[in-house]
Short mmCIF file of C-alpha atoms in Angstrom, two decimals:
data_model
loop_
_atom_site.label_atom_id
_atom_site.label_comp_id
_atom_site.label_asym_id
_atom_site.label_seq_id
_atom_site.Cartn_x
_atom_site.Cartn_y
_atom_site.Cartn_z
CA LYS A 3 117.29 120.60 83.99
CA LYS A 4 116.08 123.90 85.42
CA LEU A 5 116.40 122.68 89.00
CA ARG A 6 119.81 121.25 88.22
CA SER A 7 121.12 124.56 86.92
CA MET A 8 119.70 126.43 89.92
CA LEU A 9 120.96 124.10 92.63
CA PRO A 10 124.17 122.38 91.48
CA TYR A 11 125.42 119.31 93.26
CA LEU A 12 122.88 119.24 96.09
CA ILE A 13 120.59 116.31 96.74
CA LYS A 14 117.37 117.51 98.32
CA LYS A 15 113.66 116.94 98.20
CA TYR A 16 111.54 119.75 96.84
CA THR A 17 107.75 120.07 97.18
CA ILE A 18 106.15 121.99 94.32
CA LYS A 19 102.80 123.47 95.23
CA SER A 20 100.00 122.86 92.76
CA THR A 21 96.52 121.46 92.89
CA GLN A 22 98.13 118.24 94.08
CA PRO A 23 101.46 118.52 95.95
CA LYS A 24 104.21 116.38 94.41
CA THR A 25 107.67 115.49 95.68
CA PHE A 26 110.72 115.13 93.37
CA ASP A 27 114.13 113.62 94.07
CA VAL A 28 116.74 115.78 92.28
CA ILE A 29 120.05 113.92 92.02
CA MET A 30 123.06 116.08 91.23
CA PRO A 31 126.44 114.79 89.93
CA SER A 32 129.15 113.98 92.44
CA ALA A 33 132.58 115.62 92.51
CA ASP A 34 134.07 112.56 90.77
CA GLU A 35 131.47 112.74 88.01
CA LEU A 36 132.20 116.41 87.58
CA GLN A 37 135.92 115.65 87.35
CA ASP A 38 135.18 113.25 84.49
CA GLU A 39 133.38 116.06 82.67
CA ILE A 40 136.27 118.44 83.37
CA ASP A 41 138.79 115.91 82.03
CA ALA A 42 136.80 115.50 78.83
CA LEU A 43 136.57 119.27 78.42
CA ASN A 44 140.31 119.68 79.03
CA ALA A 45 140.96 117.23 76.18
CA GLN A 46 138.75 119.31 73.90
CA ILE A 47 140.55 122.50 75.02
CA THR A 48 143.95 120.96 74.27
CA LYS A 49 142.81 119.78 70.85
CA GLN A 50 141.20 123.12 70.01
CA GLY A 51 144.28 125.04 71.23
CA SER A 52 146.48 122.90 68.98
CA LEU A 53 144.16 123.64 66.05
CA VAL A 54 144.36 127.40 66.72
CA ARG A 55 148.18 127.31 66.80
CA GLU A 56 148.29 125.41 63.51
CA LEU A 57 145.85 127.79 61.82
CA LYS A 58 147.88 130.83 62.92
CA LYS A 59 151.08 129.29 61.58
CA GLN A 60 149.58 128.67 58.14
CA SER A 61 149.69 131.80 55.97
CA SER A 62 146.87 130.36 53.83
CA SER A 63 144.44 130.19 56.78
CA ASN A 64 141.20 132.12 56.44
CA ALA A 65 140.67 134.84 59.06
CA GLU A 66 137.09 133.70 59.67
CA ASP A 67 138.28 130.14 60.34
CA ILE A 68 140.82 131.42 62.88
CA ALA A 69 138.26 133.66 64.57
CA SER A 70 135.77 130.79 64.75
CA ALA A 71 138.39 128.43 66.21
CA VAL A 72 139.44 131.02 68.83
CA GLU A 73 135.82 131.67 69.79
CA GLN A 74 135.21 127.94 70.25
CA LEU A 75 138.35 127.71 72.43
CA LYS A 76 137.08 130.56 74.63
CA LYS A 77 133.70 128.84 75.07
CA LEU A 78 135.35 125.58 76.11
CA LYS A 79 137.54 127.37 78.68
CA ILE A 80 134.53 129.18 80.16
CA GLU A 81 132.60 125.92 80.38
CA ALA A 82 135.54 124.17 82.08
CA GLU A 83 135.95 127.01 84.60
CA THR A 84 132.22 126.85 85.41
CA LEU A 85 132.49 123.12 86.10
CA ARG A 86 135.55 123.66 88.30
CA LYS A 87 133.65 126.18 90.42
CA GLN A 88 130.70 123.80 90.67
CA LYS A 89 133.06 121.04 91.79
CA GLU A 90 134.29 123.25 94.64
CA VAL A 91 130.68 123.67 95.76
CA ALA A 92 130.10 119.92 95.51
CA ASP A 93 133.16 119.12 97.65
CA PRO A 94 133.96 122.13 99.87
CA THR A 95 136.46 120.07 101.91
CA LYS A 96 138.94 120.36 99.02
CA ALA A 97 138.69 124.12 98.75
CA PHE A 98 141.95 125.95 99.41
CA ASN A 99 142.06 129.29 101.22
CA ARG A 100 145.09 130.88 99.59
CA LYS A 101 144.75 134.14 101.49
CA VAL A 102 145.02 132.40 104.87
CA PHE A 103 147.93 130.31 103.60
CA ASP A 104 149.82 133.38 102.33
CA GLU A 105 149.31 135.14 105.64
CA LEU A 106 150.59 132.08 107.50
CA ILE A 107 153.86 131.69 105.59
CA LEU A 108 154.48 135.42 105.89
CA ARG A 109 153.76 135.45 109.62
CA LYS A 110 155.99 132.38 110.20
CA MET A 111 158.63 134.03 107.98
CA PHE A 112 158.98 131.27 105.44
CA ILE A 113 159.17 133.95 102.74
CA VAL A 114 158.94 137.73 102.88
CA PRO A 115 158.85 140.36 100.11
CA SER A 116 162.36 141.63 99.40
CA PHE A 117 163.08 145.19 100.60
CA GLU A 118 159.67 145.25 102.25
CA ILE A 119 160.18 148.44 104.28
CA HIS A 120 161.09 150.29 101.07
CA GLY A 121 157.91 149.19 99.35
CA GLY A 122 159.29 145.94 97.90
CA VAL A 123 159.87 144.87 94.31
CA LYS A 124 157.51 142.56 92.47
CA GLY A 125 158.91 139.12 91.77
CA LEU A 126 161.63 139.25 94.45
CA PHE A 127 161.38 137.37 97.75
CA ASP A 128 163.67 136.63 100.70
CA LEU A 129 163.72 133.20 102.35
CA GLY A 130 163.30 133.26 106.12
CA PRO A 131 164.85 130.79 108.60
CA PRO A 132 162.29 127.96 108.09
CA ALA A 133 162.53 128.19 104.27
CA CYS A 134 166.34 128.29 104.38
CA ALA A 135 166.38 125.09 106.39
CA LEU A 136 163.83 123.48 104.08
CA LYS A 137 165.75 124.48 100.95
CA ALA A 138 169.08 123.24 102.37
CA ALA A 139 167.51 119.87 103.19
CA MET A 140 165.97 119.56 99.71
CA VAL A 141 169.22 120.47 97.96
CA ASP A 142 171.07 117.93 100.10
CA VAL A 143 168.62 115.18 99.14
CA TRP A 144 168.78 116.25 95.46
CA ARG A 145 172.57 116.05 95.45
CA LYS A 146 172.61 112.62 97.13
CA HIS A 147 169.76 111.23 95.02
CA PHE A 148 171.13 112.34 91.65
CA VAL A 149 174.71 113.57 91.70
CA LEU A 150 176.27 111.14 94.16
CA ALA A 151 174.13 108.08 93.45
CA GLU A 152 174.67 108.43 89.69
CA SER A 153 178.35 109.51 89.88
CA MET A 154 177.55 112.71 87.99
CA LEU A 155 180.11 115.44 87.35
CA GLU A 156 178.93 118.48 89.30
CA MET A 157 179.85 122.02 88.28
CA GLU A 158 179.17 125.50 89.62
CA CYS A 159 179.16 127.84 86.64
CA THR A 160 179.09 131.62 86.78
CA CYS A 161 175.74 133.42 86.80
CA LEU A 162 177.15 136.14 84.53
CA THR A 163 177.18 135.06 80.87
CA PRO A 164 178.75 136.87 77.87
CA GLU A 165 176.30 137.90 75.15
CA VAL A 166 177.97 135.76 72.48
CA VAL A 167 177.11 132.55 74.38
CA LEU A 168 173.42 133.41 74.67
CA LYS A 169 173.31 134.65 71.08
CA THR A 170 174.60 131.28 69.96
CA SER A 171 172.06 129.39 72.08
CA GLY A 172 169.24 131.58 70.72
CA HIS A 173 168.34 133.23 74.02
CA VAL A 174 169.10 136.81 72.93
CA GLU A 175 166.72 136.54 70.00
CA ARG A 176 164.14 134.25 71.61
CA PHE A 177 163.69 136.19 74.87
CA THR A 178 162.97 139.56 73.22
CA ASP A 179 159.59 141.31 72.97
CA LEU A 180 158.90 144.76 71.51
CA MET A 181 157.77 147.28 74.12
CA VAL A 182 156.37 150.82 74.02
CA LYS A 183 156.36 153.46 76.74
CA ASP A 184 153.77 155.94 77.98
CA PRO A 185 155.67 159.27 77.50
CA VAL A 186 154.00 160.80 80.58
CA SER A 187 154.07 158.03 83.21
CA GLY A 188 156.98 156.03 81.77
CA GLU A 189 154.93 152.82 82.12
CA CYS A 190 155.89 150.12 79.59
CA PHE A 191 153.59 147.85 77.59
CA ARG A 192 154.09 144.96 75.20
CA ALA A 193 153.54 146.50 71.77
CA ASP A 194 152.16 143.51 69.84
CA LYS A 195 149.54 142.84 72.54
CA LEU A 196 148.40 146.48 72.37
CA LEU A 197 147.90 146.13 68.62
CA GLU A 198 145.99 142.88 69.01
CA ASP A 199 143.74 144.41 71.69
CA VAL A 200 142.94 147.58 69.73
CA ILE A 201 141.96 145.49 66.69
CA ASP A 202 139.70 143.30 68.90
CA GLU A 203 138.00 146.44 70.21
CA LEU A 204 137.57 147.80 66.67
CA LEU A 205 135.95 144.59 65.42
CA GLU A 206 133.66 144.31 68.45
CA ALA A 207 132.52 147.91 68.03
CA ASN A 208 131.75 147.38 64.34
CA PRO A 209 129.90 144.06 63.95
CA ASP A 210 128.55 145.11 60.52
CA MET A 211 132.00 145.81 59.08
CA PRO A 212 132.37 144.51 55.48
CA ASN A 213 133.92 141.06 55.34
CA GLU A 214 136.88 142.14 53.21
CA GLU A 215 137.79 144.95 55.60
CA ARG A 216 137.44 142.64 58.63
CA GLU A 217 139.71 140.12 56.91
CA GLU A 218 142.41 142.77 56.48
CA HIS A 219 142.28 143.78 60.15
CA LEU A 220 142.55 140.14 61.23
CA ARG A 221 145.52 139.65 58.89
CA VAL A 222 147.32 142.53 60.63
CA GLN A 223 146.42 141.08 64.02
CA ARG A 224 147.85 137.66 63.11
CA GLN A 225 151.15 139.27 62.11
CA ALA A 226 151.40 141.48 65.22
CA ASP A 227 154.29 139.53 66.80
CA ALA A 228 156.18 139.37 63.48
CA PHE A 229 156.36 143.11 62.71
CA SER A 230 159.64 145.03 62.92
CA PRO A 231 159.77 147.99 65.36
CA ALA A 232 159.14 150.49 62.54
CA GLU A 233 156.24 148.44 61.14
CA LEU A 234 154.70 148.04 64.59
CA ASP A 235 154.94 151.79 65.26
CA GLU A 236 153.23 152.44 61.93
CA GLN A 237 150.38 150.06 62.77
CA LEU A 238 149.86 151.51 66.28
CA ALA A 239 149.64 155.00 64.78
CA LYS A 240 147.29 153.76 62.04
CA TYR A 241 144.87 152.32 64.61
CA GLY A 242 145.12 155.39 66.85
CA CYS A 243 146.45 153.44 69.81
CA LYS A 244 147.01 155.86 72.72
CA ALA A 245 148.72 155.45 76.10
CA PRO A 246 146.72 155.67 79.37
CA SER A 247 147.85 159.31 79.61
CA GLY A 248 146.09 160.04 76.30
CA GLU A 249 149.37 160.69 74.48
CA PRO A 250 150.71 158.54 71.61
CA TYR A 251 153.11 155.81 72.70
CA GLY A 252 156.82 156.27 72.20
CA SER A 253 158.74 154.28 69.58
CA SER A 254 158.87 150.49 69.94
CA PHE A 255 162.02 149.08 71.46
CA PRO A 256 163.15 145.51 72.16
CA PHE A 257 162.72 144.24 75.69
CA ASN A 258 164.61 141.12 76.65
CA LEU A 259 163.50 138.95 79.55
CA MET A 260 167.16 138.49 80.51
CA PHE A 261 168.83 140.95 82.87
CA LYS A 262 171.45 142.80 80.81
CA THR A 263 174.64 144.25 82.20
CA SER A 264 178.14 145.23 81.08
CA ILE A 265 181.32 143.34 81.93
CA GLY A 266 184.30 145.51 82.84
CA PRO A 267 184.66 149.28 83.30
CA GLU A 268 184.75 150.08 79.56
CA GLY A 269 181.10 149.10 79.11
CA THR A 270 181.82 147.56 75.70
CA SER A 271 181.40 143.90 76.70
CA VAL A 272 177.73 142.97 77.07
CA GLY A 273 176.65 140.24 79.47
CA TYR A 274 173.49 138.81 80.98
CA LEU A 275 172.48 137.14 84.20
CA ARG A 276 171.83 133.58 83.07
CA PRO A 277 168.18 132.70 82.39
CA GLU A 278 168.96 128.98 82.82
CA THR A 279 171.77 126.80 84.15
CA ALA A 280 172.24 124.55 81.10
CA GLN A 281 174.57 126.61 78.89
CA GLY A 282 177.49 126.48 81.33
CA LEU A 283 177.43 122.69 81.11
CA PHE A 284 177.21 122.63 77.31
CA VAL A 285 180.16 124.96 76.72
CA ASN A 286 182.28 122.83 79.11
CA PHE A 287 181.42 119.57 77.34
CA ARG A 288 184.98 118.83 76.10
CA ARG A 289 186.52 119.32 79.54
CA LEU A 290 183.80 117.29 81.19
CA LEU A 291 184.45 114.49 78.70
CA ASP A 292 188.16 114.63 79.55
CA ALA A 293 187.35 114.58 83.27
CA ASN A 294 185.34 111.41 82.62
CA SER A 295 188.34 109.80 80.87
CA GLN A 296 186.61 110.15 77.46
CA LYS A 297 184.02 107.57 78.52
CA MET A 298 180.41 107.77 77.38
CA PRO A 299 177.67 108.05 78.44
CA PHE A 300 178.01 110.46 81.36
CA ALA A 301 175.99 113.13 83.13
CA ALA A 302 176.87 116.63 84.34
CA ALA A 303 174.88 118.55 86.95
CA GLN A 304 174.70 121.87 88.71
CA ILE A 305 172.32 123.67 91.02
CA GLY A 306 172.14 127.45 91.26
CA LEU A 307 170.29 130.66 90.51
CA GLY A 308 168.55 131.68 87.30
CA PHE A 309 167.21 135.16 86.51
CA ARG A 310 164.30 136.28 84.31
CA ASN A 311 163.06 139.83 84.12
CA GLU A 312 159.37 138.93 84.13
CA ILE A 313 157.07 141.64 82.82
CA ALA A 314 154.30 140.79 85.29
CA PRO A 315 155.44 138.52 88.15
CA ARG A 316 152.51 136.71 89.76
CA SER A 317 151.21 133.45 91.24
CA GLY A 318 153.25 133.67 94.42
CA LEU A 319 156.60 131.92 93.99
CA LEU A 320 155.70 130.39 90.61
CA ARG A 321 156.67 133.38 88.48
CA VAL A 322 159.52 135.31 90.05
CA ARG A 323 162.60 137.12 88.78
CA GLU A 324 165.23 135.11 90.64
CA PHE A 325 164.99 131.42 91.48
CA CYS A 326 167.04 128.32 92.24
CA MET A 327 167.05 125.42 89.78
CA GLY A 328 168.73 122.05 89.49
CA GLU A 329 170.06 120.99 86.08
CA ILE A 330 171.20 117.62 84.72
CA GLU A 331 172.56 117.10 81.21
CA HIS A 332 173.04 113.45 80.28
CA PHE A 333 175.25 112.91 77.22
CA VAL A 334 174.63 109.68 75.34
CA ASN A 335 175.42 107.96 72.04
CA PRO A 336 172.57 109.05 69.72
CA ASP A 337 172.53 105.55 68.21
CA ASP A 338 172.20 103.85 71.60
CA LYS A 339 169.92 105.52 74.15
CA SER A 340 169.67 102.53 76.47
CA HIS A 341 170.54 103.04 80.14
CA PRO A 342 172.54 100.49 82.16
CA ASN A 343 170.36 101.00 85.26
CA PHE A 344 166.99 101.09 83.52
CA SER A 345 166.00 97.66 84.85
CA SER A 346 166.18 99.03 88.41
CA VAL A 347 163.25 101.39 87.72
CA ALA A 348 161.40 99.52 84.96
CA ASP A 349 158.60 98.43 87.31
CA LYS A 350 158.06 101.92 88.76
CA GLU A 351 154.55 103.10 87.93
CA LEU A 352 154.05 106.70 86.79
CA VAL A 353 150.98 108.74 85.97
CA LEU A 354 151.44 109.62 82.30
CA PHE A 355 149.40 112.10 80.26
CA GLY A 356 150.41 111.31 76.70
CA ARG A 357 149.63 113.55 73.75
CA ASP A 358 147.02 111.12 72.38
CA ASP A 359 145.18 111.16 75.71
CA GLN A 360 145.38 114.95 75.89
CA LEU A 361 143.71 115.17 72.50
CA GLY A 362 141.35 112.27 73.15
CA SER A 363 139.91 111.12 76.47
CA GLY A 364 141.54 113.77 78.66
CA LYS A 365 142.43 111.00 81.12
CA THR A 366 145.86 110.04 82.45
CA LYS A 367 147.24 106.49 82.50
CA THR A 368 149.06 104.79 85.35
CA ILE A 369 151.67 102.58 83.72
CA SER A 370 155.12 101.20 84.53
CA ILE A 371 157.95 103.09 82.88
CA GLY A 372 159.23 99.80 81.45
CA LYS A 373 155.97 99.25 79.58
CA ALA A 374 155.84 102.92 78.51
CA VAL A 375 159.26 102.63 76.87
CA ALA A 376 158.52 99.21 75.36
CA THR A 377 155.33 100.48 73.71
CA GLY A 378 156.99 103.67 72.44
CA LEU A 379 154.94 106.03 74.60
CA VAL A 380 158.24 107.26 76.08
CA ASN A 381 160.91 107.54 73.39
CA ASN A 382 163.87 105.74 74.99
CA GLU A 383 165.31 104.15 78.13
CA THR A 384 167.48 107.09 79.16
CA LEU A 385 164.55 109.51 79.09
CA GLY A 386 162.34 106.99 80.92
CA TYR A 387 165.03 106.32 83.52
CA PHE A 388 165.32 109.95 84.57
CA MET A 389 161.53 110.37 84.61
CA ALA A 390 161.31 107.50 87.09
CA ARG A 391 164.22 108.84 89.15
CA THR A 392 162.52 112.25 89.31
CA GLN A 393 159.31 110.63 90.57
CA LEU A 394 161.28 108.82 93.27
CA PHE A 395 162.96 112.08 94.30
CA MET A 396 159.60 113.85 94.58
CA GLU A 397 158.23 111.07 96.77
CA ARG A 398 161.38 111.11 98.87
CA ILE A 399 161.02 114.81 99.76
CA GLY A 400 157.38 114.31 100.73
CA MET A 401 155.34 115.20 97.64
CA ASP A 402 151.91 113.55 97.39
CA PRO A 403 152.08 111.05 94.46
CA ALA A 404 148.37 111.63 93.83
CA ARG A 405 149.22 115.22 92.85
CA LEU A 406 152.00 114.32 90.40
CA ARG A 407 151.80 113.50 86.70
CA PHE A 408 154.01 113.57 83.61
CA ARG A 409 152.53 115.47 80.65
CA GLN A 410 153.95 114.86 77.19
CA HIS A 411 154.50 117.87 74.93
CA LEU A 412 152.24 118.04 71.89
CA THR A 413 153.96 118.04 68.51
CA THR A 414 153.03 121.74 68.17
CA GLU A 415 154.90 122.50 71.43
CA MET A 416 158.19 120.75 70.69
CA ALA A 417 161.20 122.25 68.97
CA HIS A 418 162.02 120.72 65.57
CA TYR A 419 165.18 119.06 66.92
CA ALA A 420 163.54 117.46 70.00
CA CYS A 421 162.68 113.75 70.01
CA ASP A 422 160.39 113.63 73.05
CA CYS A 423 159.56 115.90 76.00
CA TRP A 424 157.74 115.23 79.28
CA ASP A 425 157.02 117.73 82.08
CA LEU A 426 156.50 116.55 85.63
CA GLU A 427 153.56 118.64 86.82
CA ILE A 428 152.31 119.25 90.37
CA GLN A 429 148.65 119.89 91.11
CA SER A 430 148.53 123.04 93.24
CA SER A 431 145.93 125.65 94.11
CA TYR A 432 146.93 127.31 90.83
CA GLY A 433 146.14 124.14 88.86
CA TRP A 434 148.69 121.82 87.24
CA VAL A 435 152.07 123.55 87.27
CA GLU A 436 155.24 122.42 85.46
CA CYS A 437 158.00 121.63 87.93
CA VAL A 438 160.57 119.49 86.08
CA GLY A 439 161.22 119.31 82.33
CA HIS A 440 162.57 116.09 80.75
CA ALA A 441 163.62 116.57 77.13
CA ASP A 442 165.57 114.59 74.57
CA ARG A 443 167.06 117.62 72.78
CA ALA A 444 169.29 115.52 70.49
CA CYS A 445 172.65 117.33 70.11
CA TYR A 446 171.27 120.74 69.20
CA ASP A 447 173.08 122.73 71.90
CA LEU A 448 176.45 121.08 71.32
CA ASP A 449 176.06 121.58 67.57
CA VAL A 450 175.35 125.32 67.71
CA HIS A 451 178.17 126.04 70.16
CA GLY A 452 180.55 123.82 68.17
CA LYS A 453 179.78 125.55 64.86
CA ALA A 454 179.99 129.05 66.34
CA THR A 455 183.39 128.43 67.92
CA LYS A 456 184.75 125.91 65.37
CA THR A 457 185.24 123.53 68.29
CA PRO A 458 184.49 119.82 67.81
CA MET A 459 181.89 119.00 70.48
CA VAL A 460 181.96 115.26 69.87
CA ALA A 461 182.98 112.07 71.62
CA THR A 462 184.67 109.02 70.12
CA LEU A 463 183.53 105.42 70.32
CA LYS A 464 185.84 102.44 70.12
CA LEU A 465 184.36 99.88 67.73
CA ASP A 466 184.64 96.14 68.22
CA GLU A 467 185.56 95.75 64.55
CA ALA A 468 187.13 98.15 62.08
CA ARG A 469 184.70 99.99 59.83
CA GLU A 470 185.52 101.56 56.49
CA VAL A 471 184.07 105.01 55.78
CA GLU A 472 184.41 106.89 52.50
CA VAL A 473 185.57 110.47 52.98
CA ALA A 474 186.69 113.39 50.83
CA LYS A 475 190.24 114.68 51.18
CA LEU A 476 190.14 118.43 50.50
CA LYS A 477 192.74 120.87 49.22
CA PHE A 478 191.84 124.56 49.41
CA ASP A 479 192.98 127.50 47.31
CA ARG A 480 193.39 129.79 50.32
CA LYS A 481 194.06 132.83 48.13
CA ALA A 482 190.77 132.44 46.26
CA LEU A 483 188.85 131.75 49.49
CA GLY A 484 190.36 134.77 51.23
CA LYS A 485 189.70 137.09 48.31
CA THR A 486 186.00 136.14 48.19
CA PHE A 487 185.10 135.48 51.82
CA LYS A 488 187.70 137.54 53.70
CA ALA A 489 186.96 137.15 57.47
CA ASP A 490 184.55 134.27 56.78
CA GLN A 491 187.25 132.17 55.10
CA ARG A 492 187.63 129.84 58.08
CA VAL A 493 183.87 129.46 58.48
CA VAL A 494 183.56 128.31 54.85
CA SER A 495 186.51 125.91 54.99
CA GLY A 496 185.28 124.53 58.32
CA ALA A 497 181.82 123.83 56.88
CA LEU A 498 183.35 122.00 53.91
CA GLU A 499 185.67 119.96 56.13
CA THR A 500 182.72 118.89 58.27
CA LEU A 501 180.86 117.66 55.19
CA ALA A 502 184.00 115.93 53.89
CA GLU A 503 184.09 113.63 56.90
CA ASN A 504 181.47 111.49 55.14
CA TRP A 505 181.38 111.16 51.36
CA THR A 506 177.59 110.75 51.42
CA ASP A 507 177.31 114.27 52.87
CA PHE A 508 179.91 115.79 50.56
CA GLU A 509 178.83 114.10 47.33
CA PRO A 510 175.97 116.56 46.51
CA ILE A 511 178.45 119.46 46.86
CA ALA A 512 180.98 117.69 44.65
CA THR A 513 178.32 116.99 42.01
CA ALA A 514 177.15 120.61 41.99
CA LEU A 515 180.73 121.90 41.64
CA GLU A 516 181.43 119.51 38.77
CA THR A 517 178.23 120.17 36.83
CA GLU A 518 177.44 123.80 37.63
CA GLY A 519 180.82 125.12 38.73
CA LYS A 520 179.40 126.34 42.04
CA ALA A 521 177.63 125.12 45.19
CA THR A 522 176.06 126.69 48.27
CA VAL A 523 177.22 125.67 51.77
CA ASP A 524 175.71 127.29 54.89
CA GLY A 525 174.65 130.30 52.83
CA PHE A 526 178.05 130.78 51.13
CA GLU A 527 178.45 130.25 47.38
CA ILE A 528 181.56 128.17 46.67
CA ALA A 529 183.26 128.23 43.25
CA LYS A 530 184.96 125.16 41.78
CA ASP A 531 188.39 126.82 41.69
CA MET A 532 188.35 127.32 45.48
CA VAL A 533 188.61 123.64 46.45
CA SER A 534 189.66 120.30 44.98
CA TRP A 535 189.00 116.87 46.46
CA THR A 536 189.83 113.22 46.32
CA LYS A 537 187.45 110.45 47.34
CA THR A 538 189.18 107.98 49.67
#
């Protein structure tokens, strides 16, 4: 064991001098054997990371349990990194010299830092002649492979998006972090991370701190990203958190990862450069449906720029502030997610890394997409079809299939409305990097935009036979509604009309109004005298 730790992955003969010289054969693990160990460790890391996330979500979790789980996660990551370095020693032919590569693509002018002679800006790059040609060829193949071959409806939506659209989608709220500023240098920092770090330093410097006091500090640390600006400022002051200049930080303020701007000369209309290309397709759903002659299912696509104001751009072109992305939104009957062309790809084999394998063996499986859907590993045919088509596209543009895999999102990673999510990942010198996301998002996006604008974002289906559905026919007392809800009158009546489309949905409201004289709908309290109904 001692020799093995001193001389990893080398097979040599050593003569140990003693009264009688002896020769030992020391056999070290191969690169493949090391990879097996790394895979097993990665599974443990995934499982432990999932446990940590669950513990942090639960308000009843004990601080010591969380600290112990985090410490175990750190140990596993260190062990995995040690094995990865040992693997590089065992197989030096697979080592990648990133510095030489970066110098090459700069010298050949594939990419260059934007505004280089002025000092450049982090996260912004210009494409040179070779990269422009390469990108044009890839976009051409993408358009032929997906848009034209699948008869998709292509759009080119504006990059500038009004605030109301991104508020509805959740981007304004979801992309915001609280920041603080050094009053001397003007440098900005993420406030919740500063609080977490200063508490870590306090606990490390005081190992004999009473358990009850330690528990209180850890409780504050767990809530760091949930504090309001005023609460966060209070905590930073309480812990004596100082800026690099030695001065107290300024007041916390929200920092959004979207680029904010104003639309028009008045400066009263707020807009953002789009952080993704999906919302333009969602808000145009009704017109797209009309363009497709009201036929379902159908797909819409666009390719264009997205913008994210990254706090710390890094990893070359992987985390930048402006980038090109291709988007496809496939709209399907939620009760029938089969795909007419699924049989054409059913035999295509993909490397799948399901959630059970991530938490278990740490090994991927090579399986046909047809079998994956049949066994329930992949949720439905439509999702499986586009996963297979993406794999074919990657192979068509020259990607090495041995460096591609599809990783399924863990249940702790998925949004509550999502049915199944798979990321196509590419193995690069930075590790496995997400390249394409495949998600069955149900109808979440259409629902939120429809409710916010009172626009029906639905399609109709012609049935083979007539079907009877019980509904509620409503009659409103507009005077009573207006007196109570004023500007929200239409919101309330719209919510009730939506429920009335199916008696099963409306019946609990009707029962509450009859028995209690009131009912709550979407946060509004409705009185019995505001609405009457007839079951038909």
